[in-house]
CSV table of C-alpha atoms in Angstrom, one decimal:
chain,number,residue,atom,x,y,z
A,1,MET,CA,114.6,95.7,70.1
A,2,LYS,CA,111.5,93.5,70.3
A,3,THR,CA,108.7,94.3,69.5
A,4,ILE,CA,105.7,93.3,71.7
A,5,GLN,CA,102.3,93.2,70.4
A,6,VAL,CA,100.2,94.6,73.4
A,7,SER,CA,97.2,92.5,72.6
A,8,ALA,CA,99.6,89.8,73.7
A,9,VAL,CA,99.1,91.8,77.2
A,10,THR,CA,95.3,92.2,76.9
A,11,GLU,CA,95.5,88.3,77.2
A,12,LYS,CA,98.3,87.5,79.9
A,13,ILE,CA,96.6,90.1,82.2
A,14,ARG,CA,92.7,87.9,81.2
A,15,GLU,CA,93.9,84.6,81.7
A,16,ALA,CA,95.6,86.5,85.2
A,17,ILE,CA,93.2,88.4,86.8
A,18,GLN,CA,90.9,85.4,87.2
A,19,THR,CA,93.7,82.6,88.0
A,20,ILE,CA,95.0,84.9,91.0
A,21,ASN,CA,90.8,85.0,92.3
A,22,PHE,CA,90.7,80.8,91.7
A,23,VAL,CA,94.0,79.5,92.6
A,24,THR,CA,96.1,79.6,95.6
A,25,PRO,CA,99.9,80.1,94.9
A,26,SER,CA,102.5,76.4,96.9
A,27,ASN,CA,104.5,79.0,98.4
A,28,THR,CA,101.3,80.5,100.1
A,29,LEU,CA,99.4,77.4,100.3
A,30,GLY,CA,102.3,76.7,102.7
A,31,ARG,CA,103.1,79.5,104.5
A,32,LEU,CA,98.7,79.6,105.1
A,33,LYS,CA,99.0,75.4,106.5
A,34,GLU,CA,102.2,76.0,108.6
A,35,ALA,CA,100.0,79.0,110.3
A,36,GLN,CA,97.5,76.4,110.7
A,37,MET,CA,99.6,73.7,112.4
A,38,ASN,CA,100.6,76.0,115.3
A,39,GLU,CA,97.8,77.9,115.3
A,40,PRO,CA,96.6,77.6,119.1
A,41,SER,CA,93.8,78.9,119.9
A,42,PRO,CA,91.1,76.8,118.5
A,43,ALA,CA,89.1,79.5,117.1
A,44,GLY,CA,91.9,79.9,115.4
A,45,ARG,CA,92.3,77.1,113.5
A,46,GLN,CA,88.6,77.0,113.0
A,47,ALA,CA,89.5,80.1,110.7
A,48,LEU,CA,92.7,78.7,109.1
A,49,ASN,CA,90.4,75.4,108.7
A,50,ASP,CA,88.3,77.4,106.5
A,51,ILE,CA,90.1,79.2,104.8
A,52,LEU,CA,92.2,76.3,103.2
A,53,GLU,CA,88.5,75.3,102.6
A,54,ASN,CA,87.8,77.9,101.2
A,55,ARG,CA,90.9,77.9,98.5
A,56,ALA,CA,90.2,74.4,97.7
A,57,ILE,CA,86.9,74.6,96.4
A,58,ALA,CA,87.6,77.9,94.6
A,59,ALA,CA,90.2,76.1,92.9
A,60,GLU,CA,88.1,72.9,91.8
A,61,HIS,CA,85.3,75.1,90.7
A,62,ARG,CA,87.4,78.3,89.5
A,63,VAL,CA,85.3,80.2,91.7
A,64,PRO,CA,86.6,83.6,93.7
A,65,MET,CA,88.0,82.7,97.3
A,66,CYS,CA,85.9,85.9,97.8
A,67,GLN,CA,83.0,88.1,97.1
A,68,ASP,CA,84.9,91.4,97.3
A,69,THR,CA,87.4,90.8,94.2
A,70,GLY,CA,89.2,93.9,94.5
A,71,MET,CA,90.6,96.8,92.4
A,72,ALA,CA,92.9,95.8,89.6
A,73,LEU,CA,96.8,96.7,90.1
A,74,VAL,CA,99.0,96.0,87.4
A,75,PHE,CA,102.5,96.5,87.9
A,76,VAL,CA,105.0,96.7,84.4
A,77,GLU,CA,108.2,96.0,83.9
A,78,ILE,CA,109.1,97.6,80.6
A,79,GLY,CA,113.1,96.5,79.0
A,80,GLN,CA,114.3,100.1,77.5
A,81,GLU,CA,114.6,97.3,74.2
A,82,VAL,CA,110.7,97.1,73.7
A,83,HIS,CA,108.8,98.4,71.2
A,84,LEU,CA,105.4,98.0,71.4
A,85,ALA,CA,103.0,97.5,68.9
A,86,GLY,CA,99.2,97.5,68.3
A,87,GLY,CA,98.1,100.7,70.6
A,88,SER,CA,98.4,101.7,73.7
A,89,LEU,CA,99.9,99.5,76.7
A,90,SER,CA,97.7,101.3,78.8
A,91,GLU,CA,94.2,100.3,76.9
A,92,ALA,CA,95.0,96.7,76.6
A,93,ILE,CA,95.5,96.5,80.7
A,94,SER,CA,92.4,98.1,81.0
A,95,GLU,CA,90.9,95.8,78.2
A,96,GLY,CA,92.2,92.7,79.7
A,97,VAL,CA,90.6,93.5,83.2
A,98,ARG,CA,87.7,94.3,81.6
A,99,GLN,CA,87.6,90.5,80.2
A,100,GLY,CA,88.7,89.3,83.0
A,101,TYR,CA,86.8,89.8,85.1
A,102,ARG,CA,83.4,89.7,82.9
A,103,GLU,CA,84.6,86.1,82.1
A,104,GLY,CA,85.5,84.7,85.6
A,105,TYR,CA,81.9,85.9,86.4
A,106,LEU,CA,83.8,88.6,88.9
A,107,ARG,CA,82.4,91.4,91.2
A,108,LYS,CA,82.6,94.3,89.8
A,109,SER,CA,83.9,96.5,92.6
A,110,VAL,CA,84.9,100.2,90.9
A,111,VAL,CA,83.4,103.6,91.4
A,112,GLY,CA,84.4,106.2,88.1
A,113,GLU,CA,84.1,109.2,90.5
A,114,PRO,CA,84.6,108.9,94.0
A,115,LEU,CA,83.3,111.8,96.3
A,116,PHE,CA,80.5,113.0,94.1
A,117,ASP,CA,78.1,110.7,92.4
A,118,ARG,CA,80.5,106.9,93.2
A,119,ARG,CA,78.9,105.3,90.1
A,120,ASN,CA,80.1,101.9,89.3
A,121,THR,CA,81.8,101.5,85.8
A,122,GLY,CA,80.8,98.3,85.1
A,123,ASP,CA,83.2,96.9,84.4
A,124,ASN,CA,85.9,97.3,87.3
A,125,THR,CA,88.1,98.7,84.8
A,126,PRO,CA,90.3,101.2,85.4
A,127,PRO,CA,92.9,99.6,87.2
A,128,VAL,CA,95.8,101.4,88.9
A,129,ILE,CA,98.8,100.7,86.8
A,130,HIS,CA,102.5,101.2,87.4
A,131,TYR,CA,105.2,102.1,85.0
A,132,ASP,CA,108.7,101.0,85.3
A,133,LEU,CA,111.1,101.4,82.5
A,134,VAL,CA,114.0,99.5,83.5
A,135,LEU,CA,117.3,97.9,81.2
A,136,GLY,CA,117.0,94.6,78.4
A,137,ASP,CA,113.9,93.1,76.6
A,138,GLN,CA,111.6,91.9,78.4
A,139,LEU,CA,108.1,92.8,79.3
A,140,LYS,CA,107.0,92.4,83.1
A,141,LEU,CA,104.2,92.8,84.4
A,142,THR,CA,102.6,92.1,88.4
A,143,ILE,CA,99.2,92.1,88.2
A,144,ALA,CA,97.2,91.6,91.8
A,145,SER,CA,93.4,92.2,92.6
A,146,LYS,CA,93.3,94.2,95.4
A,147,GLY,CA,90.8,93.9,98.8
A,148,PHE,CA,89.7,97.1,100.0
A,149,GLY,CA,89.0,95.5,103.6
A,150,ALA,CA,92.6,95.7,104.2
A,151,GLU,CA,93.4,99.0,102.0
A,152,ASN,CA,91.4,100.8,104.5
A,153,MET,CA,93.5,99.8,107.4
A,154,SER,CA,96.5,100.3,105.9
A,155,ARG,CA,98.3,104.3,106.6
A,156,LEU,CA,100.5,107.3,105.6
A,157,LYS,CA,102.9,109.2,108.6
A,158,VAL,CA,106.0,111.2,107.8
A,159,LEU,CA,108.5,110.2,110.9
A,160,THR,CA,111.3,112.7,112.3
A,161,PRO,CA,114.8,110.5,112.2
A,162,ALA,CA,114.9,111.4,115.9
A,163,GLN,CA,111.6,109.0,115.6
A,164,GLY,CA,114.1,106.3,114.3
A,165,ILE,CA,113.6,102.1,115.1
A,166,ALA,CA,111.5,102.2,118.0
A,167,GLU,CA,109.1,104.4,116.3
A,168,VAL,CA,108.1,102.3,112.7
A,169,LYS,CA,107.8,99.4,115.1
A,170,ARG,CA,105.4,101.0,117.6
A,171,GLN,CA,103.1,102.2,114.5
A,172,VAL,CA,103.6,98.7,112.4
A,173,VAL,CA,102.1,97.0,115.8
A,174,GLN,CA,99.5,99.9,116.1
A,175,CYS,CA,98.1,99.2,112.6
A,176,VAL,CA,98.0,96.2,112.7
A,177,ILE,CA,95.9,96.0,116.2
A,178,ASP,CA,94.2,99.2,114.4
A,179,ALA,CA,93.1,97.1,111.9
A,180,GLY,CA,92.2,94.1,113.3
A,181,PRO,CA,89.5,91.7,112.0
A,182,ASN,CA,88.4,94.6,109.6
A,183,ALA,CA,91.5,93.5,107.7
A,184,CYS,CA,91.0,89.9,107.5
A,185,PRO,CA,93.9,88.4,108.8
A,186,PRO,CA,95.8,86.9,109.4
A,187,VAL,CA,97.6,90.1,106.4
A,188,VAL,CA,100.5,90.2,104.6
A,189,VAL,CA,102.1,93.5,106.1
A,190,GLY,CA,104.1,95.7,103.7
A,191,VAL,CA,105.9,98.6,105.2
A,192,GLY,CA,107.4,101.3,103.2
A,193,ILE,CA,111.1,103.1,104.3
A,194,GLY,CA,112.2,106.8,102.9
A,195,GLY,CA,111.9,108.5,99.7
A,196,THR,CA,108.8,110.5,99.6
A,197,LEU,CA,105.4,110.3,100.4
A,198,GLU,CA,104.8,108.8,97.7
A,199,MET,CA,107.7,106.5,97.4
A,200,ALA,CA,107.1,105.0,100.8
A,201,ALA,CA,102.7,104.2,99.8
A,202,LEU,CA,104.7,102.9,97.1
A,203,LEU,CA,107.9,100.7,98.1
A,204,ALA,CA,105.2,98.8,100.9
A,205,LYS,CA,102.6,98.1,97.9
A,206,LYS,CA,105.9,96.8,96.1
A,207,ALA,CA,106.5,95.2,99.3
A,208,ILE,CA,102.8,93.5,99.4
A,209,MET,CA,103.9,92.2,95.8
A,210,ARG,CA,106.5,90.2,96.6
A,211,GLU,CA,106.5,86.0,96.9
A,212,MET,CA,105.7,84.3,99.9
A,213,GLY,CA,109.4,83.3,101.8
A,214,GLN,CA,111.8,86.2,100.0
A,215,PRO,CA,113.2,88.0,102.9
A,216,HIS,CA,115.0,91.2,102.7
A,217,PRO,CA,118.1,90.8,100.7
A,218,ASP,CA,119.8,93.2,103.5
A,219,ILE,CA,119.8,91.2,106.5
A,220,ARG,CA,119.6,94.5,108.7
A,221,TYR,CA,115.8,93.7,107.2
A,222,ALA,CA,115.7,90.7,106.7
A,223,ALA,CA,115.7,91.2,110.8
A,224,LEU,CA,114.0,94.0,111.2
A,225,GLU,CA,111.3,92.1,108.7
A,226,GLU,CA,111.8,89.3,111.5
A,227,GLU,CA,111.0,91.1,114.5
A,228,LEU,CA,108.0,92.8,113.0
A,229,LEU,CA,106.5,89.5,112.5
A,230,THR,CA,107.2,88.1,115.7
A,231,LEU,CA,105.9,91.2,117.0
A,232,VAL,CA,102.5,91.9,115.0
A,233,ASN,CA,101.8,88.1,115.8
A,234,ALA,CA,102.7,88.6,119.6
A,235,THR,CA,99.8,91.4,120.0
A,236,GLY,CA,96.9,88.7,120.0
A,237,VAL,CA,94.9,89.7,117.1
A,238,GLY,CA,94.8,86.2,115.1
A,239,PRO,CA,93.1,84.7,112.5
A,240,GLN,CA,89.5,86.6,111.8
A,241,GLY,CA,90.8,89.4,114.7
A,242,TRP,CA,88.9,86.0,117.5
A,243,GLY,CA,92.3,85.8,119.1
A,244,GLY,CA,95.8,84.1,118.4
A,245,ARG,CA,98.9,83.7,117.1
A,246,ASN,CA,98.6,84.1,113.5
A,247,THR,CA,97.9,87.8,112.8
A,248,ALA,CA,100.1,88.1,109.8
A,249,LEU,CA,101.7,85.7,107.7
A,250,GLU,CA,105.0,87.6,107.0
A,251,VAL,CA,105.8,91.4,107.6
A,252,ARG,CA,108.0,92.5,104.6
A,253,VAL,CA,109.7,96.4,104.1
A,254,GLU,CA,110.9,98.1,100.7
A,255,TYR,CA,113.4,101.2,101.1
A,256,PHE,CA,114.2,103.5,99.2
A,257,PRO,CA,117.1,106.5,100.3
A,258,THR,CA,115.8,110.5,101.6
A,259,HIS,CA,116.1,113.1,102.8
A,260,ILE,CA,118.3,114.5,106.1
A,261,ALA,CA,115.3,115.7,107.7
A,262,SER,CA,112.6,112.5,107.1
A,263,LEU,CA,112.1,109.4,107.7
A,264,PRO,CA,108.0,108.7,105.8
A,265,LEU,CA,106.1,105.4,106.7
A,266,ALA,CA,103.7,103.9,104.7
A,267,ILE,CA,102.2,100.5,106.4
A,268,ASN,CA,99.9,98.8,103.6
A,269,LEU,CA,98.0,95.4,105.0
A,270,ASP,CA,97.2,93.2,102.6
A,271,CYS,CA,94.0,90.4,103.8
A,272,HIS,CA,94.9,86.6,103.9
A,273,LEU,CA,93.2,85.6,100.2
A,274,HIS,CA,96.6,87.7,98.8
A,275,ARG,CA,96.4,87.8,95.5
A,276,HIS,CA,98.9,88.6,93.2
A,277,ILE,CA,101.1,87.0,89.9
A,278,THR,CA,104.2,88.1,88.3
A,279,ILE,CA,103.9,87.3,84.6
A,280,THR,CA,106.7,87.9,82.0
A,281,VAL,CA,104.9,88.9,78.1
A,282,GLU,CA,107.0,87.2,75.2
B,1,MET,CA,83.0,85.6,131.3
B,2,ASN,CA,85.7,83.3,132.4
B,3,THR,CA,88.5,82.7,129.1
B,4,ASP,CA,89.4,80.0,130.4
B,5,ASP,CA,86.4,78.4,129.3
B,6,LEU,CA,86.7,80.5,125.5
B,7,ASN,CA,87.2,77.8,122.8
B,8,ASN,CA,88.0,74.6,124.7
B,9,GLN,CA,84.6,72.7,123.2
B,10,GLN,CA,85.8,70.0,120.3
B,11,ASP,CA,82.5,69.6,118.6
B,12,PRO,CA,80.8,72.2,117.0
B,13,ILE,CA,76.8,73.3,118.1
B,14,ARG,CA,74.6,72.2,115.5
B,15,ILE,CA,71.5,74.9,115.5
B,16,THR,CA,68.7,75.2,113.4
B,17,THR,CA,66.8,78.5,112.3
B,18,PRO,CA,64.2,80.0,113.7
B,19,LEU,CA,66.2,80.5,116.5
B,20,THR,CA,64.7,80.1,120.1
B,21,ASN,CA,65.5,81.5,123.3
B,22,GLN,CA,66.3,78.1,124.3
B,23,VAL,CA,68.7,77.6,121.5
B,24,ILE,CA,70.7,81.1,122.1
B,25,ALA,CA,70.7,80.7,125.6
B,26,GLY,CA,72.9,77.1,124.8
B,27,LEU,CA,76.1,79.8,122.7
B,28,LYS,CA,79.1,81.3,124.1
B,29,ALA,CA,81.9,83.6,122.5
B,30,GLY,CA,83.7,81.7,121.1
B,31,ASP,CA,81.7,78.2,120.6
B,32,ARG,CA,81.5,76.6,117.1
B,33,VAL,CA,78.6,76.4,115.6
B,34,LEU,CA,76.9,74.9,112.8
B,35,LEU,CA,74.2,77.2,111.0
B,36,SER,CA,71.8,74.9,108.6
B,37,GLY,CA,68.0,76.9,107.8
B,38,VAL,CA,67.4,80.0,106.6
B,39,VAL,CA,68.9,83.4,106.5
B,40,TYR,CA,67.9,86.5,105.1
B,41,THR,CA,71.0,88.4,103.3
B,42,ALA,CA,70.8,92.5,104.0
B,43,ARG,CA,73.7,94.5,103.7
B,44,ASP,CA,74.1,98.9,104.3
B,45,ALA,CA,71.2,99.6,101.2
B,46,ALA,CA,68.6,97.2,102.7
B,47,HIS,CA,68.8,97.8,106.2
B,48,LYS,CA,68.0,101.3,105.7
B,49,ARG,CA,65.0,100.3,103.6
B,50,LEU,CA,64.1,97.9,106.6
B,51,VAL,CA,64.7,100.7,109.0
B,52,GLU,CA,62.4,103.5,107.9
B,53,THR,CA,60.0,100.9,107.0
B,54,LEU,CA,59.7,100.5,110.7
B,55,LEU,CA,59.5,103.9,111.6
B,56,ALA,CA,56.5,104.7,109.0
B,57,GLY,CA,54.8,101.2,111.0
B,58,GLN,CA,54.4,99.5,107.4
B,59,GLU,CA,55.2,95.3,106.7
B,60,LEU,CA,58.1,94.8,106.4
B,61,PRO,CA,58.9,92.7,103.2
B,62,LEU,CA,60.2,89.1,105.7
B,63,PRO,CA,59.6,87.4,109.1
B,64,LEU,CA,62.0,89.2,111.9
B,65,PRO,CA,61.1,87.7,114.7
B,66,SER,CA,63.1,84.4,115.4
B,67,GLN,CA,64.8,85.1,112.3
B,68,VAL,CA,69.0,86.0,110.9
B,69,ILE,CA,70.4,88.4,108.8
B,70,TYR,CA,73.0,87.3,107.2
B,71,TYR,CA,74.8,90.5,106.1
B,72,ALA,CA,76.2,90.1,102.8
B,73,GLY,CA,76.1,90.6,98.3
B,74,PRO,CA,76.6,87.7,96.7
B,75,ALA,CA,78.9,88.0,93.3
B,76,PRO,CA,76.9,87.2,90.4
B,77,ALA,CA,76.5,82.9,89.7
B,78,ARG,CA,78.0,81.5,86.8
B,79,PRO,CA,74.6,79.4,85.3
B,80,GLY,CA,74.0,77.3,86.2
B,81,GLN,CA,75.0,78.1,90.5
B,82,ILE,CA,72.9,78.6,93.0
B,83,ILE,CA,74.8,81.7,93.9
B,84,GLY,CA,77.6,83.0,93.4
B,85,PRO,CA,80.9,83.8,95.7
B,86,ALA,CA,78.7,85.1,99.2
B,87,GLY,CA,81.3,85.7,102.4
B,88,PRO,CA,79.9,88.3,104.9
B,89,THR,CA,80.9,92.0,105.1
B,90,THR,CA,81.4,94.0,108.1
B,91,SER,CA,79.2,93.6,110.5
B,92,SER,CA,79.7,97.7,112.1
B,93,ARG,CA,78.8,99.4,109.1
B,94,MET,CA,74.9,97.5,109.6
B,95,ASP,CA,76.0,99.1,113.6
B,96,SER,CA,73.9,102.3,114.3
B,97,LEU,CA,70.6,100.1,112.1
B,98,THR,CA,70.5,97.2,113.9
B,99,LEU,CA,68.6,98.1,117.3
B,100,PRO,CA,65.2,98.5,115.5
B,101,LEU,CA,64.9,95.5,114.6
B,102,LEU,CA,66.2,94.2,117.3
B,103,GLU,CA,63.4,95.7,119.1
B,104,ALA,CA,61.6,93.9,115.9
B,105,GLY,CA,62.4,90.1,117.0
B,106,LEU,CA,65.2,89.9,115.2
B,107,LYS,CA,67.4,87.0,117.1
B,108,GLY,CA,70.6,86.4,114.9
B,109,MET,CA,73.4,88.4,112.6
B,110,VAL,CA,76.0,86.6,110.5
B,111,GLY,CA,78.6,88.6,109.6
B,112,LYS,CA,82.3,89.9,110.2
B,113,GLY,CA,84.5,92.3,112.6
B,114,ASN,CA,83.1,93.2,115.9
B,115,ARG,CA,80.2,95.0,116.4
B,116,SER,CA,80.0,98.5,118.9
B,117,GLN,CA,79.4,98.6,122.4
B,118,GLU,CA,75.6,99.7,122.2
B,119,ILE,CA,74.7,96.7,120.3
B,120,ARG,CA,76.7,94.1,121.9
B,121,GLN,CA,74.7,95.5,125.0
B,122,ALA,CA,71.3,95.1,122.7
B,123,ILE,CA,72.3,91.5,122.0
B,124,VAL,CA,71.7,91.1,126.3
B,125,LYS,CA,68.8,92.6,126.5
B,126,HIS,CA,67.4,91.6,123.2
B,127,ARG,CA,68.6,88.2,124.3
B,128,ALA,CA,69.8,87.8,120.8
B,129,VAL,CA,73.4,86.4,119.0
B,130,TYR,CA,76.3,87.9,116.8
B,131,LEU,CA,77.7,84.9,114.8
B,132,VAL,CA,80.5,85.3,112.3
B,133,ALA,CA,81.8,83.8,109.5
B,134,VAL,CA,85.2,83.7,107.6
B,135,GLY,CA,86.0,86.6,105.5
B,136,GLY,CA,87.2,85.8,102.2
B,137,ALA,CA,85.9,82.2,102.6
B,138,ALA,CA,83.2,82.8,100.1
B,139,ALA,CA,83.4,80.1,98.2
B,140,LEU,CA,83.1,77.6,101.2
B,141,ILE,CA,79.8,79.5,102.1
B,142,SER,CA,78.6,79.3,98.8
B,143,GLN,CA,78.1,75.4,99.0
B,144,ARG,CA,76.6,75.3,102.1
B,145,VAL,CA,73.6,77.3,99.7
B,146,THR,CA,70.6,74.9,99.3
B,147,LYS,CA,67.8,76.8,97.4
B,148,MET,CA,68.5,80.9,97.0
B,149,GLU,CA,65.1,83.1,96.7
B,150,LEU,CA,64.4,87.2,96.0
B,151,VAL,CA,62.3,88.3,98.5
B,152,ALA,CA,62.5,91.9,98.7
B,153,TYR,CA,64.1,95.5,96.5
B,154,GLU,CA,65.5,93.7,93.5
B,155,ASP,CA,66.5,97.2,92.5
B,156,LEU,CA,69.0,96.9,95.3
B,157,GLY,CA,70.7,94.2,92.9
B,158,THR,CA,73.6,92.3,94.7
B,159,GLU,CA,71.8,94.6,98.3
B,160,ALA,CA,68.8,93.2,97.6
B,161,ILE,CA,66.7,90.4,100.4
B,162,TYR,CA,67.3,87.7,99.4
B,163,ARG,CA,65.9,84.2,101.7
B,164,LEU,CA,69.2,81.3,101.4
B,165,GLU,CA,68.4,77.7,102.7
B,166,VAL,CA,71.6,76.6,104.1
B,167,LEU,CA,72.8,74.0,105.0
B,168,GLU,CA,75.4,73.9,107.7
B,169,LEU,CA,77.2,76.9,107.0
B,170,PRO,CA,80.6,77.7,109.5
B,171,LEU,CA,80.2,79.9,112.2
B,172,VAL,CA,81.4,81.2,115.4
B,173,VAL,CA,80.0,82.8,117.9
B,174,ALA,CA,80.9,86.2,118.8
B,175,ASN,CA,78.4,87.6,121.2
B,176,ASP,CA,76.0,86.1,123.3
B,177,VAL,CA,73.5,86.7,125.8
B,178,TYR,CA,76.2,86.4,128.3
B,179,GLY,CA,78.1,90.0,127.5
B,180,GLY,CA,81.0,87.8,125.8
B,181,ASP,CA,82.6,89.4,123.0
B,182,LEU,CA,85.8,87.1,120.9
B,183,PHE,CA,87.5,89.6,119.7
B,184,GLU,CA,87.7,91.1,123.5
B,185,GLN,CA,88.0,87.9,124.8
B,186,GLY,CA,90.1,86.0,122.2
B,187,GLN,CA,92.1,88.6,122.0
B,188,ALA,CA,93.3,89.3,125.2
B,189,GLN,CA,94.0,85.3,125.7
B,190,TYR,CA,97.3,85.6,123.2
B,191,ARG,CA,98.1,88.7,123.9
B,192,ASP,CA,102.0,88.5,124.9
B,193,ALA,CA,102.0,92.3,126.6
B,194,GLU,CA,105.7,91.5,127.7
B,195,MET,CA,107.1,91.2,124.8
B,196,LEU,CA,104.8,94.5,122.7
B,197,LYS,CA,106.4,96.5,125.9
């Protein structure tokens, strides 16, 4: 049994939420530079130039890359041998989000109730939190600032088994075409296949949380990811929808067993900012 | 316009506000532009008020003829900064509120994403131009702002109207007076129809 103080979680999240809004990880930077090198469209290259220059300025001056600093999203993996002390973990996570958004001068973009009041909560809380119980004595956190230009263009469909792979491909390509410039391409496409309705959506989101440059371990799914990326980049949407061959940086697929009668499919888009980080709390 | 003409110029075109018909006539969809001078921020809520003011026949809080509106709501500035991150927001949300402003002499709009057919036609009719900035490039754009002043609707917070002085704001022409459209033409040019069959 290992004891972790929840105040340590607050501290980690406060830092992480600022880091992901200011600093670009080297693998994402590398992928963007590769896109800039191979982009045939001059307007598309201009967009990628601006994206890269923007990231350099944000990191140097510790200012957010985008004024939409998103809604905070936290995936928590708790080892079964971890004992959490010092209060509520969910509250500790919220407090980290609150402090991070305040300290980093990040925009507060959350409304407390979605339909009637839509009043801003003023501190960007609450975050969306997902908990997973796993083996071991570690506490792992994946923290994201999810922009909603791309979130708004995402979709969920329950297909029939007969529609199969062909329809999955068609849906992914159509989703990216329909999103066009509004998802702020080049996007990262998360595809969740199988499970139940909500599991498919969660899988798509988890796919987005993967590190850049890590194909699916199952070679059939890795090949599907590659084929989907080729198809999405054949749409011509390009960076910012200005036309070009870099519409997506990666397409990532996650799957889960499903019912004999069903083929749930979720497609979640992430804008080019792709702000997330995975950390371990000791 | 022939798509072969699209995006082929080498150096960005430098333009300065206020925008004249002559300057606007020299801009084509796909052209890269560096904009200097003055732009006024206005997004959803400010547009609603501007249009209500116009319809009521009252005086606007800013001069519209030959001016440029930037669809943006800046994030908070750190102490000592001129402006917080101020990237473009999605322009199509302003489509239903744009015609009266064009009729009142507005010449330029800066935002992100495509416009409705109605607005594209109005841009031709009123000899205006729609320019796009990179969505998400807020830190870069903020660095090109040399001065920020509140003009109207302070109660709207980030959605108030601010007068920004900008130096070489990097933009691309999306809709021109000839009916050109960056999104349609650019995407058609790079679409691989064979692959998507």
